[in-house]
Amino acid sequence: MSKTFNIKIDGKECVALQGETVLQVARREGIEIPTLCDDKRLDPAGACRACLVEIDGQRRLQPSCAWKAADGQDVKTHKVSERVQRHQDVLVSLYMADHKLDCEGLPIETGNGNDLRAWAKDCSTLQLEPVNAPRVARPGDVNPYIEFDPELCVLCARCTRYCDEIEAVNAITLTGRGSETTIGTAGMRGLLDTSCELCGGCIDTCPTGALIEKKAEKTLPHEVEKVRTTCNYCGVGCQMDLNVKDNEVVRVTSPEPGTTVNDGNLCIKGRFAYDFIHHKDRFTEPMIRGEDGELHPTTWEKAIAFAAEGMKKVAQRHGPEAIGFVSSSRCTGEENYLMQKIARAAFKTGNVHQCAAT
Amino acid sequence: MFGAGAMTNSIPEIRDTELMFVIGSNTTEAHPIIAMEMKVARQRGAKLIVADPRKIWLAEHADIHLQLTPGTDVFLLNAMAKVIVDEGLVDRDFIDKHTEGWPALRDNLAKFTLEEAERVTGCKAEDIKQAAIWYAQYKRAGIYYTLGITEHTHGTDNVYSLANLVLMTGHLGVRSAGMNPLRGQNNVQGANDAGCSPVFYPGYQKCDDESVRKKFGEAWGIGEGPGPGKNLNEMMKLVEHGEMQALYIMGEDIVISEPNCNVLEESLKTIEFLVCQDIFPNMTTPFAHVILPGASFAEKDGVFTNSDRRVQRVRKGVNPPGNALPDWEILIDFAKAVGYDMPQYQHPGEIYAELARLSPNFSGISYERLEEYPRGLQWPCKSADDPGSDYLHKGGPVIGKGQFQSVEYRPSAELPDDGYPLILSTGRVLYQYNSATQTRRDAGTNAKAGENFVEVHPDDAEKYGIMDGETVRIVSRRGGIKAKVWLSGRVQKGCVWMPMHFAEEAANRLTNDAGDIVTGTGEYKVCAVDLVPLREKKKAHGGAELQAVRHPEH
Amino acid sequence: MLKKTADRERVLPLLEELGGVTEENVKRVHELTGVPEADIWGSGTFYHLLKGGPGIRVCNGLSCRIMGSDQLAADLKAKGKEVEEVSCLGQCDRAPAALDESMKVFDAAKQKRSITPDDPRLPLNLGGEQNFEYAALKKARELGRDGILKQIEASGLQGRGGAGFPAHIKWKGVSSQPDPVRYVVCNADEAEPATFKDRETMLRRSDKMIEGMAIAALVVGAKDIYFYIRGEFNAEAEAVQAALKRAGDHVKDWNWHFHRGHGAYICGEETALLESMEGKRGMPRLKPPFPHEFGFRGKPTLVSNVETFACVPYIINEGGEKFKAWGKTEAGSKLYCISGHIHNPGVYELPLGATLEELVQAAGGYMGNPMAFSPGGASSGFLPIDKRNEPLDFKGLQKAGTMLGSAGVVVLNDTVDMARAAQWQLEFFEDESCGQCAPCRIGSRYLHNQVTKYLETGDPAALKHANDVGWEMEEGSICGLGMVAHKPLVDSMKYFPQAFEKR
């Protein structure tokens, strides 16, 4: 067990574990500190400055995401410190001076949400004139999934750090300097011409919706119902949320990091390859092969009767050894259970397998 | 003891490991999210040993890359075992307490010398030695493998050889260690769990055990259940020989997935009755007598079991299209139609309850509990207050003792020769999934990898006079297909590599259907092929005419 | 994530060698180093000198502006030359300054620059001849680690780079780390506007600096010693190399390495400098951990300024107390740079704590009617001339709300519009902000925009939030650059309110 000790946050005694940051302790205690650049999968960057707090004995405000808790520390957040609150008010104002705003003067929300918007609502902001930073996008990027809007970017670098530290393909980078800094690629090429594997983790980690899924730009987060399910591709069992609107999967998002086996990560297949669900090529009607040798749509009653009859006839004619059941590692456990039960109980054959071996 | 084919340890444990030995697994492409855990572990300082014939992405980050000749895994692994013995790094205590067959194995290792291993596998003796020493020295040392180990005629021997390494070093029952096959499909594990296996009833209860047959027979109201049946490879052979005359196939494209699919295709033309229950047309459905439109994972409820034995919920988000139905509903209707008294389950939860009731390993798992466990429940999970099992064999093997298995090195069934001088291995790319009926219907996956290709070493390409990007014909004794050449230093000289996803030019028209003696798994990883350039060639290069003469049938 | 074999430290030198950041060069460097292309692109585009594009660089630092750099640029353009206006070139004593295509000072012969004349008693004595007997190093070997540290402590030596941190604490900090691999790094990336003392030290007294570095390496137990020399300082780098050659066997116990800057003011910040040495974007790290525990390559590292190292031989030869006694309000002598509206711009070695008045006297007196001065580079903002008798030292100026910094003093007379001067300085900070944190990145652009708007419209409303934004830059920025970037404007508004009225 790690060593524990007490720290005080806003006057509240909190238990901290050796090695924990002030932010981690605060979150566990339900004390909310705003963050933009924090992602628990990544090394703390301390770059967005949202989480600065007063720490007794420190002249400067310090980023709680990176500051290690120490025995007896006295921490003050914006809730009790006027200094921290003023810092937040002006900082948000600066972010907003560098951000796309809606008609109410708030940071606009895209399909990927915008944490800055909620934070701005909590602060008393100055109305600063827009700074019109000369940041560029990559207009020629024709990749079908990932869109970048520099006017919504706060340069927290979560996307580039994710691409480096977690996905480890290093396709995107901070580029340029000062107010020209933006998210770029080598030669500012489109993502398809880089080492990008289109995992979309950058979209997932972006706090302000500057990175958006092209297929679902317009659908705002509150317009969808999220259905937690398990990915149907490889055997990792990633948990993901189908974003459903009007009986359609419009997007797939990943759960909060640290809550599931995939730690909030998904690959290109899990996150983006869902178009097949509503694809026009899907079988939508049962079909029976007619006398003409072609398949013809029919009713379920007829199709099921036909299938049952066909299987039964062969079993009667050649014995249960002459029929086989091939089940699927793509179907659910329950369906596989029923399949083998049918083989063994209804047809008395042990000839049941699935593609597990291959 | 490794019969269930599941990971002994858990995916989240990987980031805390000290050493990863990854063999026959292109993890970054086939299991990207597990690869992320491996990358985290590497960042935290874990050693990484990769054994793979190709320079896969992980190999570039490895401390040691054992770039072995395809099909020589048994030799490599036994040579490593011998090093561990010679260096005095075996875990005597573990061997004494928890294993059987040690003396026989130890004696059998004598022939696997480093010198011979270097000759057979093509790996440097010093690398093999260092890898073995590290593997034995680190306590939290895990083996991760997948189809590069099993898809061989000696696949079972490969697995035994890995198990020997695990047992002799005592890397079992330890967090972040163990023996970890990474399962390729979302629910391979779950299909096995549920008894879709010719040798197991649900819950890995053996078909050749009379008490098991009676238990299920009674529960299902049929007296005694049937004994073991045929595995898939055997079934396909029976189909080809006309001895199996009806198949009910749910959610599987047997044509694209089976090795040497040419013969199977022929025999499906004459099969008496074929039911295909699926969501898309595929290479098998044209032969069906009846098509039953099922539901995709987004359209139904149920559970999947992942690689680390984790039972997790699948939840319905949308309705199936048109008149398609969830597959479980179709199966109930079908069972009733053939006259079997299948209960009228109202929800998959009721089916799972029946499965759990009959399978001690899952008896603690229920839909109600799964709602409380967002990370799922890992079996064995035997009671309603059992939190499940993150890693297995704590304090010794679960059942009995670990059996050392002495194996002999046998070359692959088909080796290169003058007519077919190259070794073809097949595998997956990140951007497509299996037969790709789903992934090829998406713009981005296709933009990244939309067409078939064959990786060729530049030296071999020069020999054939072929260039990057040109289309060639790849021929084996069983068939021929076309693909674009991708010159790549990732493959070794003398080897070519192809993905298995592309139906129109399916790599499995080439692969060898010789199967593993125990599992019947086909030898997808090694077969002999030749390349035939297709473009008009100048006389000077000469190759094309010669090739065409050599393989006139293709 | 980098491959095990990747070599990021070669990225920036290679890009420079190949002629800057182009797609083709990035690809080549990727092949040569194994570093991902995006990382190379990201690093390369951070640095001004890697953008390519030759031409004459005309300095638009404050001293050059008030001495007519605009006119110089216009004249050169009229002659058909390709002209780029750049941040301070560290040639303020030759204002208005420019560098030609090969980084040589343009028309150097025409301009005079001054230093304190040769006086062998002076600790640094820029006017003296170089001396490679290295008696101090010999003595240091006899004293051993603790003996040296004792003298350094007694000398009261404070870091001459700007922060004024006690040197012996830093040295001890590095030498007491558990990790046996340590590094010594000389910060010669002198780029604070109005500062050119390290430049002169390298040109004239590299002997002292090198000897000081060797003594530091003895104390901290380093085998490898690094220079990080400003990219524009070609002649200076050559001077250091020549001196190192002359030092010969005296310093053969160490491996000496040269890194060059690539055009980024922020790399004078020690952690940004370390990032740059590692081939990355020069963005300051969070502190803690400080370089003495987690520095170059994550190892304990002593990073000190050229002048600080150059003080060390005197301290060892003559004893710490004697060095200390040179100071007036704080320990030692100090190199002060002075430029602007005075007669003899240059570098003067005076007791630490000398006043502006004393400094100007050394520099030949005021030109015109003095109105304001900047005590320590752009970062120190502006003070009214009535502070001319305050000591120029670390602690006193800090109390006065400004700082000695790099001791780059600029005097402005009453011909200068303070709002305009503030705008020039903010243009510099906006250009040189690394972009990592919002207070500095957005704040410096905001203030620059607003003071420009005020100058265009004459309406003080443009500046109504300047104090709030300035406050936040000081409170919220990661590093020292962001913390002080508001000062030229905010301090001017405080001391010279008449310059910001409606006009």
CSV table of C-alpha atoms in Angstrom, one decimal, chain B residues 11-159:
chain,number,residue,atom,x,y,z
B,11,ILE,CA,-5.2,-6.7,-20.6
B,12,PRO,CA,-4.9,-3.9,-18.0
B,13,GLU,CA,-2.0,-5.7,-16.3
B,14,ILE,CA,0.1,-5.3,-19.4
B,15,ARG,CA,1.2,-1.7,-18.6
B,16,ASP,CA,2.8,-2.9,-15.4
B,17,THR,CA,4.8,-5.8,-16.9
B,18,GLU,CA,8.6,-5.9,-16.9
B,19,LEU,CA,9.0,-7.9,-20.0
B,20,MET,CA,6.8,-8.7,-23.0
B,21,PHE,CA,7.6,-11.6,-25.3
B,22,VAL,CA,5.4,-11.0,-28.4
B,23,ILE,CA,5.5,-13.9,-30.8
B,24,GLY,CA,3.4,-14.4,-33.9
B,25,SER,CA,1.3,-11.4,-33.2
B,26,ASN,CA,1.2,-8.2,-35.2
B,27,THR,CA,-0.4,-6.6,-32.2
B,28,THR,CA,-0.4,-3.0,-33.5
B,29,GLU,CA,-2.5,-4.0,-36.5
B,30,ALA,CA,-4.6,-6.9,-35.2
B,31,HIS,CA,-5.1,-5.7,-31.6
B,32,PRO,CA,-4.4,-2.0,-31.6
B,33,ILE,CA,-5.7,-1.3,-28.1
B,34,ILE,CA,-3.6,-4.1,-26.6
B,35,ALA,CA,-0.7,-2.7,-28.5
B,36,MET,CA,-1.4,0.7,-26.8
B,37,GLU,CA,-1.0,-1.0,-23.4
B,38,MET,CA,2.3,-2.5,-24.6
B,39,LYS,CA,3.5,0.9,-25.7
B,40,VAL,CA,2.7,2.3,-22.3
B,41,ALA,CA,4.6,-0.6,-20.7
B,42,ARG,CA,7.6,0.1,-23.0
B,43,GLN,CA,7.5,3.8,-22.0
B,44,ARG,CA,7.6,2.7,-18.4
B,45,GLY,CA,10.7,0.8,-19.1
B,46,ALA,CA,9.6,-2.8,-19.8
B,47,LYS,CA,11.7,-4.9,-22.1
B,48,LEU,CA,10.2,-5.9,-25.4
B,49,ILE,CA,11.2,-9.0,-27.3
B,50,VAL,CA,9.4,-9.6,-30.6
B,51,ALA,CA,9.6,-12.8,-32.6
B,52,ASP,CA,8.2,-12.3,-36.0
B,53,PRO,CA,9.3,-13.1,-39.6
B,54,ARG,CA,8.4,-9.5,-40.5
B,55,LYS,CA,9.7,-6.2,-39.3
B,56,ILE,CA,6.3,-5.3,-37.8
B,57,TRP,CA,5.9,-1.9,-36.0
B,58,LEU,CA,6.5,-3.4,-32.6
B,59,ALA,CA,9.8,-4.8,-33.8
B,60,GLU,CA,11.0,-1.3,-34.5
B,61,HIS,CA,10.5,-0.6,-30.8
B,62,ALA,CA,11.8,-3.9,-29.5
B,63,ASP,CA,15.0,-4.5,-27.5
B,64,ILE,CA,15.4,-7.7,-29.5
B,65,HIS,CA,13.7,-8.6,-32.7
B,66,LEU,CA,14.0,-12.3,-33.5
B,67,GLN,CA,13.3,-12.3,-37.2
B,68,LEU,CA,12.8,-16.0,-37.7
B,69,THR,CA,12.2,-17.9,-40.9
B,70,PRO,CA,8.4,-18.7,-41.0
B,71,GLY,CA,7.5,-22.0,-39.5
B,72,THR,CA,10.6,-22.4,-37.3
B,73,ASP,CA,9.0,-21.3,-34.0
B,74,VAL,CA,9.4,-24.7,-32.4
B,75,PHE,CA,13.1,-24.6,-32.8
B,76,LEU,CA,13.4,-21.1,-31.6
B,77,LEU,CA,11.3,-21.7,-28.5
B,78,ASN,CA,13.1,-24.9,-27.5
B,79,ALA,CA,16.5,-23.3,-28.0
B,80,MET,CA,15.4,-20.6,-25.6
B,81,ALA,CA,14.2,-23.3,-23.2
B,82,LYS,CA,17.6,-24.9,-23.4
B,83,VAL,CA,19.4,-21.6,-22.7
B,84,ILE,CA,17.3,-21.2,-19.6
B,85,VAL,CA,18.3,-24.7,-18.4
B,86,ASP,CA,21.9,-24.2,-19.3
B,87,GLU,CA,22.1,-20.8,-17.5
B,88,GLY,CA,20.5,-22.3,-14.4
B,89,LEU,CA,17.5,-20.0,-14.6
B,90,VAL,CA,14.7,-22.5,-14.2
B,91,ASP,CA,12.3,-22.0,-11.3
B,92,ARG,CA,13.0,-25.3,-9.5
B,93,ASP,CA,10.5,-24.6,-6.8
B,94,PHE,CA,7.6,-24.1,-9.2
B,95,ILE,CA,8.6,-27.1,-11.3
B,96,ASP,CA,8.6,-29.3,-8.3
B,97,LYS,CA,5.4,-28.1,-6.9
B,98,HIS,CA,3.3,-27.5,-9.9
B,99,THR,CA,4.4,-29.5,-12.9
B,100,GLU,CA,4.9,-32.9,-14.3
B,101,GLY,CA,7.1,-34.3,-17.1
B,102,TRP,CA,10.2,-32.1,-16.4
B,103,PRO,CA,12.9,-34.7,-16.7
B,104,ALA,CA,11.6,-35.8,-20.1
B,105,LEU,CA,11.4,-32.3,-21.4
B,106,ARG,CA,14.9,-31.4,-20.1
B,107,ASP,CA,16.4,-34.3,-21.9
B,108,ASN,CA,14.5,-33.6,-25.0
B,109,LEU,CA,15.9,-30.0,-25.1
B,110,ALA,CA,19.5,-31.3,-25.6
B,111,LYS,CA,19.3,-31.2,-29.4
B,112,PHE,CA,18.1,-27.6,-29.6
B,113,THR,CA,21.5,-26.0,-29.5
B,114,LEU,CA,22.0,-22.3,-30.2
B,115,GLU,CA,24.2,-23.1,-33.2
B,116,GLU,CA,21.6,-25.3,-34.8
B,117,ALA,CA,18.9,-22.8,-33.8
B,118,GLU,CA,20.8,-20.0,-35.7
B,119,ARG,CA,20.9,-22.2,-38.8
B,120,VAL,CA,17.3,-23.2,-38.7
B,121,THR,CA,15.6,-20.0,-37.6
B,122,GLY,CA,18.0,-17.5,-39.1
B,123,CYS,CA,18.1,-15.6,-35.8
B,124,LYS,CA,21.4,-14.7,-34.3
B,125,ALA,CA,22.4,-17.1,-31.5
B,126,GLU,CA,23.3,-14.3,-29.2
B,127,ASP,CA,19.9,-12.7,-29.6
B,128,ILE,CA,18.2,-16.0,-28.9
B,129,LYS,CA,20.3,-16.4,-25.8
B,130,GLN,CA,19.8,-12.8,-24.5
B,131,ALA,CA,16.0,-13.1,-25.1
B,132,ALA,CA,15.9,-16.4,-23.1
B,133,ILE,CA,17.9,-15.0,-20.3
B,134,TRP,CA,15.8,-11.8,-20.0
B,135,TYR,CA,12.6,-13.8,-20.2
B,136,ALA,CA,13.7,-16.1,-17.4
B,137,GLN,CA,15.1,-13.3,-15.2
B,138,TYR,CA,12.2,-10.9,-15.1
B,139,LYS,CA,9.4,-11.9,-12.8
B,140,ARG,CA,6.6,-10.1,-14.4
B,141,ALA,CA,7.3,-11.5,-17.9
B,142,GLY,CA,4.3,-12.2,-20.1
B,143,ILE,CA,4.0,-14.1,-23.4
B,144,TYR,CA,1.6,-12.7,-26.0
B,145,TYR,CA,0.8,-14.6,-29.1
B,146,THR,CA,-1.8,-15.1,-31.7
B,147,LEU,CA,-2.4,-16.7,-35.0
B,148,GLY,CA,1.3,-16.6,-36.0
B,149,ILE,CA,1.7,-19.3,-33.5
B,150,THR,CA,-1.4,-21.4,-34.1
B,151,GLU,CA,-2.0,-21.2,-37.9
B,152,HIS,CA,0.6,-23.8,-38.6
B,153,THR,CA,0.5,-27.6,-39.1
B,154,HIS,CA,2.6,-27.6,-35.9
B,155,GLY,CA,0.5,-24.9,-34.2
B,156,THR,CA,-0.1,-27.1,-31.2
B,157,ASP,CA,3.6,-27.8,-30.9
B,158,ASN,CA,4.2,-24.1,-30.9
B,159,VAL,CA,1.7,-23.6,-28.1
